[in-house]
PDB file of C-alpha atoms in Angstrom:
ATOM      1  CA  UNK W   1       0.000   0.000   0.000  1.00  0.00           C
ATOM      2  CA  UNK W   2       1.379   3.375  -1.027  1.00  0.00           C
ATOM      3  CA  UNK W   3       0.912   6.276   1.359  1.00  0.00           C
ATOM      4  CA  UNK W   4       0.672   9.516  -0.615  1.00  0.00           C
ATOM      5  CA  UNK W   5      -0.278  12.106   2.025  1.00  0.00           C
ATOM      6  CA  UNK W   6      -0.444  12.438   5.792  1.00  0.00           C
ATOM      7  CA  UNK W   7      -3.817  13.517   7.203  1.00  0.00           C
ATOM      8  CA  UNK W   8      -2.794  13.371  10.877  1.00  0.00           C
ATOM      9  CA  UNK W   9      -0.741  11.027  13.058  1.00  0.00           C
ATOM     10  CA  UNK W  10      -3.214   8.168  12.650  1.00  0.00           C
ATOM     11  CA  UNK W  11      -4.725   8.738   9.195  1.00  0.00           C
ATOM     12  CA  UNK W  12      -3.139   8.803   5.763  1.00  0.00           C
ATOM     13  CA  UNK W  13      -4.358   9.098   2.196  1.00  0.00           C
ATOM     14  CA  UNK W  14      -3.203   5.978   0.347  1.00  0.00           C
ATOM     15  CA  UNK W  15      -3.406   3.973  -2.865  1.00  0.00           C
ATOM     16  CA  UNK W  16      -4.205   0.277  -2.596  1.00  0.00           C
ATOM     17  CA  UNK W  17      -2.624  -2.432  -4.754  1.00  0.00           C
ATOM     18  CA  UNK W  18      -5.059  -1.575  -7.581  1.00  0.00           C
ATOM     19  CA  UNK W  19      -4.247   2.125  -7.459  1.00  0.00           C
ATOM     20  CA  UNK W  20      -7.581   3.034  -5.856  1.00  0.00           C
ATOM     21  CA  UNK W  21      -7.487   5.996  -3.470  1.00  0.00           C
ATOM     22  CA  UNK W  22      -8.611   5.364   0.091  1.00  0.00           C
ATOM     23  CA  UNK W  23      -7.981   6.477   3.667  1.00  0.00           C
ATOM     24  CA  UNK W  24      -5.981   4.220   5.970  1.00  0.00           C
ATOM     25  CA  UNK W  25      -6.275   4.303   9.749  1.00  0.00           C
ATOM     26  CA  UNK W  26      -3.809   2.966  12.312  1.00  0.00           C
ATOM     27  CA  UNK W  27      -1.829   4.170  15.305  1.00  0.00           C
ATOM     28  CA  UNK W  28       1.125   6.231  14.083  1.00  0.00           C
ATOM     29  CA  UNK W  29       0.812   5.602  10.338  1.00  0.00           C
ATOM     30  CA  UNK W  30       0.943   9.341   9.701  1.00  0.00           C
ATOM     31  CA  UNK W  31       4.498   9.626  11.004  1.00  0.00           C
ATOM     32  CA  UNK W  32       7.414   9.720   8.565  1.00  0.00           C
ATOM     33  CA  UNK W  33       7.985  11.119   5.117  1.00  0.00           C
ATOM     34  CA  UNK W  34       5.392  10.850   2.353  1.00  0.00           C
ATOM     35  CA  UNK W  35       5.005   9.364  -0.205  1.00  0.00           C
ATOM     36  CA  UNK W  36       6.149   6.001   1.153  1.00  0.00           C
ATOM     37  CA  UNK W  37       5.084   2.399   1.598  1.00  0.00           C
ATOM     38  CA  UNK W  38       2.707   1.782   4.530  1.00  0.00           C
ATOM     39  CA  UNK W  39       3.143  -1.306   6.707  1.00  0.00           C
ATOM     40  CA  UNK W  40      -0.110  -3.265   6.372  1.00  0.00           C
ATOM     41  CA  UNK W  41       0.345  -4.744   9.836  1.00  0.00           C
ATOM     42  CA  UNK W  42      -0.112  -1.264  11.327  1.00  0.00           C
ATOM     43  CA  UNK W  43      -3.544  -0.782   9.772  1.00  0.00           C
ATOM     44  CA  UNK W  44      -6.692  -0.973  11.876  1.00  0.00           C
ATOM     45  CA  UNK W  45      -9.150  -0.004   9.123  1.00  0.00           C
ATOM     46  CA  UNK W  46      -9.425   1.321   5.582  1.00  0.00           C
ATOM     47  CA  UNK W  47     -12.121   3.618   4.178  1.00  0.00           C
ATOM     48  CA  UNK W  48     -13.105   3.935   0.532  1.00  0.00           C
ATOM     49  CA  UNK W  49     -15.233   6.530  -1.252  1.00  0.00           C
ATOM     50  CA  UNK W  50     -14.639   9.151   1.431  1.00  0.00           C
ATOM     51  CA  UNK W  51     -15.926  12.570   0.440  1.00  0.00           C
ATOM     52  CA  UNK W  52     -12.865  14.839  -0.058  1.00  0.00           C
ATOM     53  CA  UNK W  53     -14.675  17.471   2.006  1.00  0.00           C
ATOM     54  CA  UNK W  54     -14.276  15.229   5.055  1.00  0.00           C
ATOM     55  CA  UNK W  55     -10.459  15.288   4.980  1.00  0.00           C
ATOM     56  CA  UNK W  56     -10.207  18.550   6.960  1.00  0.00           C
ATOM     57  CA  UNK W  57     -12.562  17.183   9.636  1.00  0.00           C
ATOM     58  CA  UNK W  58     -10.639  13.896   9.877  1.00  0.00           C
ATOM     59  CA  UNK W  59      -7.417  15.839  10.439  1.00  0.00           C
ATOM     60  CA  UNK W  60      -8.971  17.488  13.528  1.00  0.00           C
ATOM     61  CA  UNK W  61     -10.586  14.380  15.024  1.00  0.00           C
ATOM     62  CA  UNK W  62      -9.763  13.251  18.539  1.00  0.00           C
ATOM     63  CA  UNK W  63      -8.537   9.683  18.097  1.00  0.00           C
ATOM     64  CA  UNK W  64     -10.015   8.637  21.443  1.00  0.00           C
ATOM     65  CA  UNK W  65     -13.470   9.805  20.382  1.00  0.00           C
ATOM     66  CA  UNK W  66     -13.064   8.138  16.979  1.00  0.00           C
ATOM     67  CA  UNK W  67     -12.302   4.797  18.598  1.00  0.00           C
ATOM     68  CA  UNK W  68     -15.376   5.107  20.794  1.00  0.00           C
ATOM     69  CA  UNK W  69     -17.452   5.976  17.712  1.00  0.00           C
ATOM     70  CA  UNK W  70     -16.200   2.801  16.022  1.00  0.00           C
ATOM     71  CA  UNK W  71     -17.153   0.814  19.098  1.00  0.00           C
ATOM     72  CA  UNK W  72     -20.619   2.406  19.172  1.00  0.00           C
ATOM     73  CA  UNK W  73     -21.159   1.500  15.514  1.00  0.00           C
ATOM     74  CA  UNK W  74     -20.210  -2.120  16.150  1.00  0.00           C
ATOM     75  CA  UNK W  75     -22.652  -2.159  19.059  1.00  0.00           C
ATOM     76  CA  UNK W  76     -25.359  -0.582  16.873  1.00  0.00           C
ATOM     77  CA  UNK W  77     -24.870  -3.194  14.169  1.00  0.00           C
ATOM     78  CA  UNK W  78     -25.105  -5.953  16.758  1.00  0.00           C
ATOM     79  CA  UNK W  79     -28.369  -4.856  18.364  1.00  0.00           C
ATOM     80  CA  UNK W  80     -30.123  -3.339  15.341  1.00  0.00           C
ATOM     81  CA  UNK W  81     -29.082  -5.683  12.552  1.00  0.00           C
ATOM     82  CA  UNK W  82     -29.139  -2.673  10.216  1.00  0.00           C
ATOM     83  CA  UNK W  83     -26.295  -1.926   7.792  1.00  0.00           C
ATOM     84  CA  UNK W  84     -24.163   1.061   8.725  1.00  0.00           C
ATOM     85  CA  UNK W  85     -21.539   2.322   6.268  1.00  0.00           C
ATOM     86  CA  UNK W  86     -18.041   2.350   7.721  1.00  0.00           C
ATOM     87  CA  UNK W  87     -17.603   6.013   6.774  1.00  0.00           C
ATOM     88  CA  UNK W  88     -20.435   6.862   9.178  1.00  0.00           C
ATOM     89  CA  UNK W  89     -17.766   6.732  11.912  1.00  0.00           C
ATOM     90  CA  UNK W  90     -16.472  10.128  10.747  1.00  0.00           C
ATOM     91  CA  UNK W  91     -19.772  11.999  11.024  1.00  0.00           C
ATOM     92  CA  UNK W  92     -20.565  10.266  14.331  1.00  0.00           C
ATOM     93  CA  UNK W  93     -17.189  11.337  15.740  1.00  0.00           C
ATOM     94  CA  UNK W  94     -17.842  14.906  14.648  1.00  0.00           C
ATOM     95  CA  UNK W  95     -21.307  14.787  16.242  1.00  0.00           C
ATOM     96  CA  UNK W  96     -19.916  13.538  19.567  1.00  0.00           C
ATOM     97  CA  UNK W  97     -17.044  16.029  19.563  1.00  0.00           C
ATOM     98  CA  UNK W  98     -19.495  18.872  19.011  1.00  0.00           C
ATOM     99  CA  UNK W  99     -21.597  17.603  21.931  1.00  0.00           C
ATOM    100  CA  UNK W 100     -18.463  17.607  24.128  1.00  0.00           C
ATOM    101  CA  UNK W 101     -17.617  21.105  22.899  1.00  0.00           C
ATOM    102  CA  UNK W 102     -21.110  22.345  23.804  1.00  0.00           C
ATOM    103  CA  UNK W 103     -20.793  20.852  27.277  1.00  0.00           C
ATOM    104  CA  UNK W 104     -17.441  22.564  27.856  1.00  0.00           C
ATOM    105  CA  UNK W 105     -19.062  25.869  26.887  1.00  0.00           C
ATOM    106  CA  UNK W 106     -22.067  25.089  29.124  1.00  0.00           C
ATOM    107  CA  UNK W 107     -24.474  25.078  26.180  1.00  0.00           C
ATOM    108  CA  UNK W 108     -27.486  22.894  26.992  1.00  0.00           C
ATOM    109  CA  UNK W 109     -29.675  21.783  24.091  1.00  0.00           C
ATOM    110  CA  UNK W 110     -33.191  20.851  25.165  1.00  0.00           C
ATOM    111  CA  UNK W 111     -35.087  18.283  23.107  1.00  0.00           C
ATOM    112  CA  UNK W 112     -38.804  18.332  23.849  1.00  0.00           C
ATOM    113  CA  UNK W 113     -39.284  15.210  21.711  1.00  0.00           C
ATOM    114  CA  UNK W 114     -36.750  13.177  23.729  1.00  0.00           C
ATOM    115  CA  UNK W 115     -39.550  11.170  25.324  1.00  0.00           C
ATOM    116  CA  UNK W 116     -40.896  10.202  21.900  1.00  0.00           C
ATOM    117  CA  UNK W 117     -37.444   9.154  20.655  1.00  0.00           C
ATOM    118  CA  UNK W 118     -36.810   7.086  23.773  1.00  0.00           C
ATOM    119  CA  UNK W 119     -40.112   5.250  23.389  1.00  0.00           C
ATOM    120  CA  UNK W 120     -40.595   5.083  19.617  1.00  0.00           C
ATOM    121  CA  UNK W 121     -36.954   4.374  18.715  1.00  0.00           C
ATOM    122  CA  UNK W 122     -35.887   2.234  21.654  1.00  0.00           C
ATOM    123  CA  UNK W 123     -32.976   0.595  19.829  1.00  0.00           C
ATOM    124  CA  UNK W 124     -31.483   3.881  18.626  1.00  0.00           C
ATOM    125  CA  UNK W 125     -31.912   5.447  22.064  1.00  0.00           C
ATOM    126  CA  UNK W 126     -30.163   2.417  23.566  1.00  0.00           C
ATOM    127  CA  UNK W 127     -27.289   3.063  21.155  1.00  0.00           C
ATOM    128  CA  UNK W 128     -27.112   6.699  22.285  1.00  0.00           C
ATOM    129  CA  UNK W 129     -27.181   5.659  25.936  1.00  0.00           C
ATOM    130  CA  UNK W 130     -24.379   3.167  25.272  1.00  0.00           C
ATOM    131  CA  UNK W 131     -22.280   5.916  23.652  1.00  0.00           C
ATOM    132  CA  UNK W 132     -22.693   8.143  26.717  1.00  0.00           C
ATOM    133  CA  UNK W 133     -21.686   5.281  28.996  1.00  0.00           C
ATOM    134  CA  UNK W 134     -18.515   4.565  26.989  1.00  0.00           C
ATOM    135  CA  UNK W 135     -17.600   8.262  27.050  1.00  0.00           C
ATOM    136  CA  UNK W 136     -17.947   8.252  30.837  1.00  0.00           C
ATOM    137  CA  UNK W 137     -15.899   5.068  31.200  1.00  0.00           C
ATOM    138  CA  UNK W 138     -13.107   5.916  28.752  1.00  0.00           C
ATOM    139  CA  UNK W 139     -12.830   9.721  28.794  1.00  0.00           C
ATOM    140  CA  UNK W 140     -14.545  10.694  32.065  1.00  0.00           C
ATOM    141  CA  UNK W 141     -16.842  12.884  29.964  1.00  0.00           C
ATOM    142  CA  UNK W 142     -20.303  13.131  31.492  1.00  0.00           C
ATOM    143  CA  UNK W 143     -22.772  14.270  28.849  1.00  0.00           C
ATOM    144  CA  UNK W 144     -26.411  14.869  29.878  1.00  0.00           C
ATOM    145  CA  UNK W 145     -29.049  12.272  29.015  1.00  0.00           C
ATOM    146  CA  UNK W 146     -30.417  14.559  26.279  1.00  0.00           C
ATOM    147  CA  UNK W 147     -27.295  13.834  24.241  1.00  0.00           C
ATOM    148  CA  UNK W 148     -28.360  10.183  24.012  1.00  0.00           C
ATOM    149  CA  UNK W 149     -31.354  11.476  22.064  1.00  0.00           C
ATOM    150  CA  UNK W 150     -29.048  13.489  19.799  1.00  0.00           C
ATOM    151  CA  UNK W 151     -26.929  10.430  19.019  1.00  0.00           C
ATOM    152  CA  UNK W 152     -30.080   8.352  18.487  1.00  0.00           C
ATOM    153  CA  UNK W 153     -31.292  10.949  15.976  1.00  0.00           C
ATOM    154  CA  UNK W 154     -27.935  10.776  14.214  1.00  0.00           C
ATOM    155  CA  UNK W 155     -28.466   7.051  13.643  1.00  0.00           C
ATOM    156  CA  UNK W 156     -32.122   7.534  12.689  1.00  0.00           C
ATOM    157  CA  UNK W 157     -31.118  10.134  10.105  1.00  0.00           C
ATOM    158  CA  UNK W 158     -28.541   7.697   8.729  1.00  0.00           C
ATOM    159  CA  UNK W 159     -31.296   5.126   8.217  1.00  0.00           C
ATOM    160  CA  UNK W 160     -33.692   7.668   6.733  1.00  0.00           C
ATOM    161  CA  UNK W 161     -31.544   9.717   4.348  1.00  0.00           C
ATOM    162  CA  UNK W 162     -33.331  11.875   1.821  1.00  0.00           C
ATOM    163  CA  UNK W 163     -33.741   9.790  -1.315  1.00  0.00           C
ATOM    164  CA  UNK W 164     -36.271  11.751  -3.359  1.00  0.00           C
ATOM    165  CA  UNK W 165     -34.604  13.843  -6.065  1.00  0.00           C
ATOM    166  CA  UNK W 166     -37.060  16.683  -5.570  1.00  0.00           C
ATOM    167  CA  UNK W 167     -36.293  16.902  -1.856  1.00  0.00           C
ATOM    168  CA  UNK W 168     -32.544  17.018  -2.595  1.00  0.00           C
ATOM    169  CA  UNK W 169     -33.018  19.731  -5.219  1.00  0.00           C
ATOM    170  CA  UNK W 170     -35.165  21.832  -2.885  1.00  0.00           C
ATOM    171  CA  UNK W 171     -32.601  21.518  -0.121  1.00  0.00           C
ATOM    172  CA  UNK W 172     -29.712  22.516  -2.388  1.00  0.00           C
ATOM    173  CA  UNK W 173     -31.612  25.620  -3.454  1.00  0.00           C
ATOM    174  CA  UNK W 174     -32.412  26.540   0.147  1.00  0.00           C
ATOM    175  CA  UNK W 175     -28.802  25.935   1.256  1.00  0.00           C
ATOM    176  CA  UNK W 176     -27.458  28.169  -1.518  1.00  0.00           C
ATOM    177  CA  UNK W 177     -29.811  30.991  -0.530  1.00  0.00           C
ATOM    178  CA  UNK W 178     -28.758  30.691   3.123  1.00  0.00           C
ATOM    179  CA  UNK W 179     -25.056  30.735   2.187  1.00  0.00           C
ATOM    180  CA  UNK W 180     -25.592  33.791  -0.029  1.00  0.00           C
ATOM    181  CA  UNK W 181     -27.309  35.539   2.891  1.00  0.00           C
ATOM    182  CA  UNK W 182     -24.401  34.725   5.213  1.00  0.00           C
ATOM    183  CA  UNK W 183     -21.850  35.918   2.635  1.00  0.00           C
ATOM    184  CA  UNK W 184     -23.719  39.171   2.023  1.00  0.00           C
ATOM    185  CA  UNK W 185     -24.182  39.973   5.712  1.00  0.00           C
ATOM    186  CA  UNK W 186     -20.655  38.935   6.746  1.00  0.00           C
ATOM    187  CA  UNK W 187     -18.794  40.261   3.705  1.00  0.00           C
ATOM    188  CA  UNK W 188     -17.019  37.005   2.976  1.00  0.00           C
ATOM    189  CA  UNK W 189     -16.780  34.142   0.509  1.00  0.00           C
ATOM    190  CA  UNK W 190     -17.603  30.593   1.624  1.00  0.00           C
ATOM    191  CA  UNK W 191     -15.859  27.762  -0.206  1.00  0.00           C
ATOM    192  CA  UNK W 192     -18.709  25.461  -1.232  1.00  0.00           C
ATOM    193  CA  UNK W 193     -16.263  22.532  -1.464  1.00  0.00           C
ATOM    194  CA  UNK W 194     -14.887  22.895   2.076  1.00  0.00           C
ATOM    195  CA  UNK W 195     -15.703  20.488   4.882  1.00  0.00           C
ATOM    196  CA  UNK W 196     -16.959  23.328   7.087  1.00  0.00           C
ATOM    197  CA  UNK W 197     -19.538  24.220   4.433  1.00  0.00           C
ATOM    198  CA  UNK W 198     -20.458  20.547   4.176  1.00  0.00           C
ATOM    199  CA  UNK W 199     -20.887  20.327   7.961  1.00  0.00           C
ATOM    200  CA  UNK W 200     -23.024  23.472   7.991  1.00  0.00           C
ATOM    201  CA  UNK W 201     -25.191  21.964   5.243  1.00  0.00           C
ATOM    202  CA  UNK W 202     -25.696  18.810   7.307  1.00  0.00           C
ATOM    203  CA  UNK W 203     -26.892  20.831  10.315  1.00  0.00           C
ATOM    204  CA  UNK W 204     -29.226  22.793   8.042  1.00  0.00           C
ATOM    205  CA  UNK W 205     -30.543  19.519   6.620  1.00  0.00           C
ATOM    206  CA  UNK W 206     -31.346  18.289  10.153  1.00  0.00           C
ATOM    207  CA  UNK W 207     -33.007  21.637  10.839  1.00  0.00           C
ATOM    208  CA  UNK W 208     -35.236  21.135   7.784  1.00  0.00           C
ATOM    209  CA  UNK W 209     -36.014  17.583   8.828  1.00  0.00           C
ATOM    210  CA  UNK W 210     -37.081  18.742  12.297  1.00  0.00           C
ATOM    211  CA  UNK W 211     -39.163  21.518  10.719  1.00  0.00           C
ATOM    212  CA  UNK W 212     -40.875  19.005   8.440  1.00  0.00           C
ATOM    213  CA  UNK W 213     -41.694  16.810  11.416  1.00  0.00           C
ATOM    214  CA  UNK W 214     -42.818  19.761  13.580  1.00  0.00           C
ATOM    215  CA  UNK W 215     -40.106  18.831  16.059  1.00  0.00           C
ATOM    216  CA  UNK W 216     -38.186  22.103  16.351  1.00  0.00           C
ATOM    217  CA  UNK W 217     -36.656  22.894  19.733  1.00  0.00           C
ATOM    218  CA  UNK W 218     -39.101  24.890  21.825  1.00  0.00           C
ATOM    219  CA  UNK W 219     -39.350  26.485  25.236  1.00  0.00           C
ATOM    220  CA  UNK W 220     -37.500  29.203  27.132  1.00  0.00           C
ATOM    221  CA  UNK W 221     -34.336  27.086  27.424  1.00  0.00           C
ATOM    222  CA  UNK W 222     -31.265  29.195  26.815  1.00  0.00           C
ATOM    223  CA  UNK W 223     -32.363  32.814  27.303  1.00  0.00           C
ATOM    224  CA  UNK W 224     -29.183  33.798  29.197  1.00  0.00           C
ATOM    225  CA  UNK W 225     -26.798  32.291  26.647  1.00  0.00           C
ATOM    226  CA  UNK W 226     -28.922  33.736  23.831  1.00  0.00           C
ATOM    227  CA  UNK W 227     -28.535  37.188  25.404  1.00  0.00           C
ATOM    228  CA  UNK W 228     -24.769  36.786  25.691  1.00  0.00           C
ATOM    229  CA  UNK W 229     -24.449  35.658  22.066  1.00  0.00           C
ATOM    230  CA  UNK W 230     -26.612  38.570  20.901  1.00  0.00           C
ATOM    231  CA  UNK W 231     -24.511  41.081  22.860  1.00  0.00           C
ATOM    232  CA  UNK W 232     -21.072  39.599  22.120  1.00  0.00           C
ATOM    233  CA  UNK W 233     -21.635  38.792  18.438  1.00  0.00           C
ATOM    234  CA  UNK W 234     -24.012  41.470  17.079  1.00  0.00           C
ATOM    235  CA  UNK W 235     -22.939  40.824  13.476  1.00  0.00           C
ATOM    236  CA  UNK W 236     -23.628  37.087  13.821  1.00  0.00           C
ATOM    237  CA  UNK W 237     -26.957  37.890  15.470  1.00  0.00           C
ATOM    238  CA  UNK W 238     -27.889  40.139  12.561  1.00  0.00           C
ATOM    239  CA  UNK W 239     -26.965  37.424  10.081  1.00  0.00           C
ATOM    240  CA  UNK W 240     -28.941  34.847  12.044  1.00  0.00           C
ATOM    241  CA  UNK W 241     -32.074  37.008  12.012  1.00  0.00           C
ATOM    242  CA  UNK W 242     -31.792  37.358   8.227  1.00  0.00           C
ATOM    243  CA  UNK W 243     -31.409  33.581   7.843  1.00  0.00           C
ATOM    244  CA  UNK W 244     -34.208  33.018  10.366  1.00  0.00           C
ATOM    245  CA  UNK W 245     -36.570  35.254   8.429  1.00  0.00           C
ATOM    246  CA  UNK W 246     -35.798  33.447   5.183  1.00  0.00           C
ATOM    247  CA  UNK W 247     -36.265  29.985   6.723  1.00  0.00           C
ATOM    248  CA  UNK W 248     -39.509  30.932   8.466  1.00  0.00           C
ATOM    249  CA  UNK W 249     -40.962  32.345   5.246  1.00  0.00           C
ATOM    250  CA  UNK W 250     -39.731  29.479   3.054  1.00  0.00           C
ATOM    251  CA  UNK W 251     -40.586  26.597   5.399  1.00  0.00           C
ATOM    252  CA  UNK W 252     -43.651  28.224   7.006  1.00  0.00           C
ATOM    253  CA  UNK W 253     -42.322  27.722  10.547  1.00  0.00           C
ATOM    254  CA  UNK W 254     -41.542  29.730  13.676  1.00  0.00           C
ATOM    255  CA  UNK W 255     -38.010  29.459  15.085  1.00  0.00           C
ATOM    256  CA  UNK W 256     -37.856  29.297  18.860  1.00  0.00           C
ATOM    257  CA  UNK W 257     -35.118  30.917  20.935  1.00  0.00           C
ATOM    258  CA  UNK W 258     -33.306  27.573  21.047  1.00  0.00           C
ATOM    259  CA  UNK W 259     -33.361  27.221  17.264  1.00  0.00           C
ATOM    260  CA  UNK W 260     -32.140  30.809  16.848  1.00  0.00           C
ATOM    261  CA  UNK W 261     -29.308  30.106  19.292  1.00  0.00           C
ATOM    262  CA  UNK W 262     -28.414  26.953  17.383  1.00  0.00           C
ATOM    263  CA  UNK W 263     -28.346  28.917  14.122  1.00  0.00           C
ATOM    264  CA  UNK W 264     -26.080  31.560  15.694  1.00  0.00           C
ATOM    265  CA  UNK W 265     -23.650  28.906  16.942  1.00  0.00           C
ATOM    266  CA  UNK W 266     -23.396  27.222  13.534  1.00  0.00           C
ATOM    267  CA  UNK W 267     -23.162  30.471  11.563  1.00  0.00           C
ATOM    268  CA  UNK W 268     -20.423  31.698  13.902  1.00  0.00           C
ATOM    269  CA  UNK W 269     -18.622  28.366  13.589  1.00  0.00           C
ATOM    270  CA  UNK W 270     -18.812  28.528   9.797  1.00  0.00           C
ATOM    271  CA  UNK W 271     -17.638  32.136   9.529  1.00  0.00           C
ATOM    272  CA  UNK W 272     -14.729  31.647  11.937  1.00  0.00           C
ATOM    273  CA  UNK W 273     -13.068  29.015   9.718  1.00  0.00           C
ATOM    274  CA  UNK W 274     -10.164  29.712   7.387  1.00  0.00           C
ATOM    275  CA  UNK W 275     -12.225  28.427   4.446  1.00  0.00           C
ATOM    276  CA  UNK W 276     -14.209  31.668   4.619  1.00  0.00           C
ATOM    277  CA  UNK W 277     -12.364  34.543   2.943  1.00  0.00           C
ATOM    278  CA  UNK W 278     -13.148  38.193   3.570  1.00  0.00           C
ATOM    279  CA  UNK W 279     -14.151  40.109   0.478  1.00  0.00           C
TER     280      UNK W 279
END
């Protein structure tokens, strides 16, 4: 196997014996000069057909969280009997890392439909609960029970991906309008091929899914944090209100304080990345 580029200490972009590009994972395979031959005995896993936009995210992944994500996927396959693509480990790792990041910043996300998820999707909720337990045992990270619902939803969304061409087309049009709004308000250019744009699009897709199922976050939840974000990031707040107005008009919904806060967090995260260039 020919290693052609280091991603981080444990991931490398490689060519297999047939010259097919893939990502190899193993402790320490990213060390040394590239290109070079990679010792097959050091490999733990290989991943094909990985979206190039994911490379930047993989480079930033916490290897400890990634290993737990792999373990959670194996557990999910065992108890659900449903196929889960191996590349799902990357998005699950990103989801868990973002949950940990929110906890460190004392951002609590309330899910009023948690009871329904726990009772209607018992297997997926069990998977989420298992993930929280492994995080406690391995990393001493104590996420609230609500995050089990978030992880359960991540698996549910994997099983129920949008397949209708019309739905995909409508989403792409809505995403482009949102990105244009953000660019106009922030005075920047967003690389549509970057992973950060891809991640933002995934969060917007989940937002649309919740809107379609009338399951948007509701309640008084995070008024204090909302106030801080509004005061500390007035430009992001202004951009969020523009995006909020567009989404409410287009989707015929009402965004709660929690949803507005979530939009602010993701817009700020997107605009803070190097892939966004000031005009």
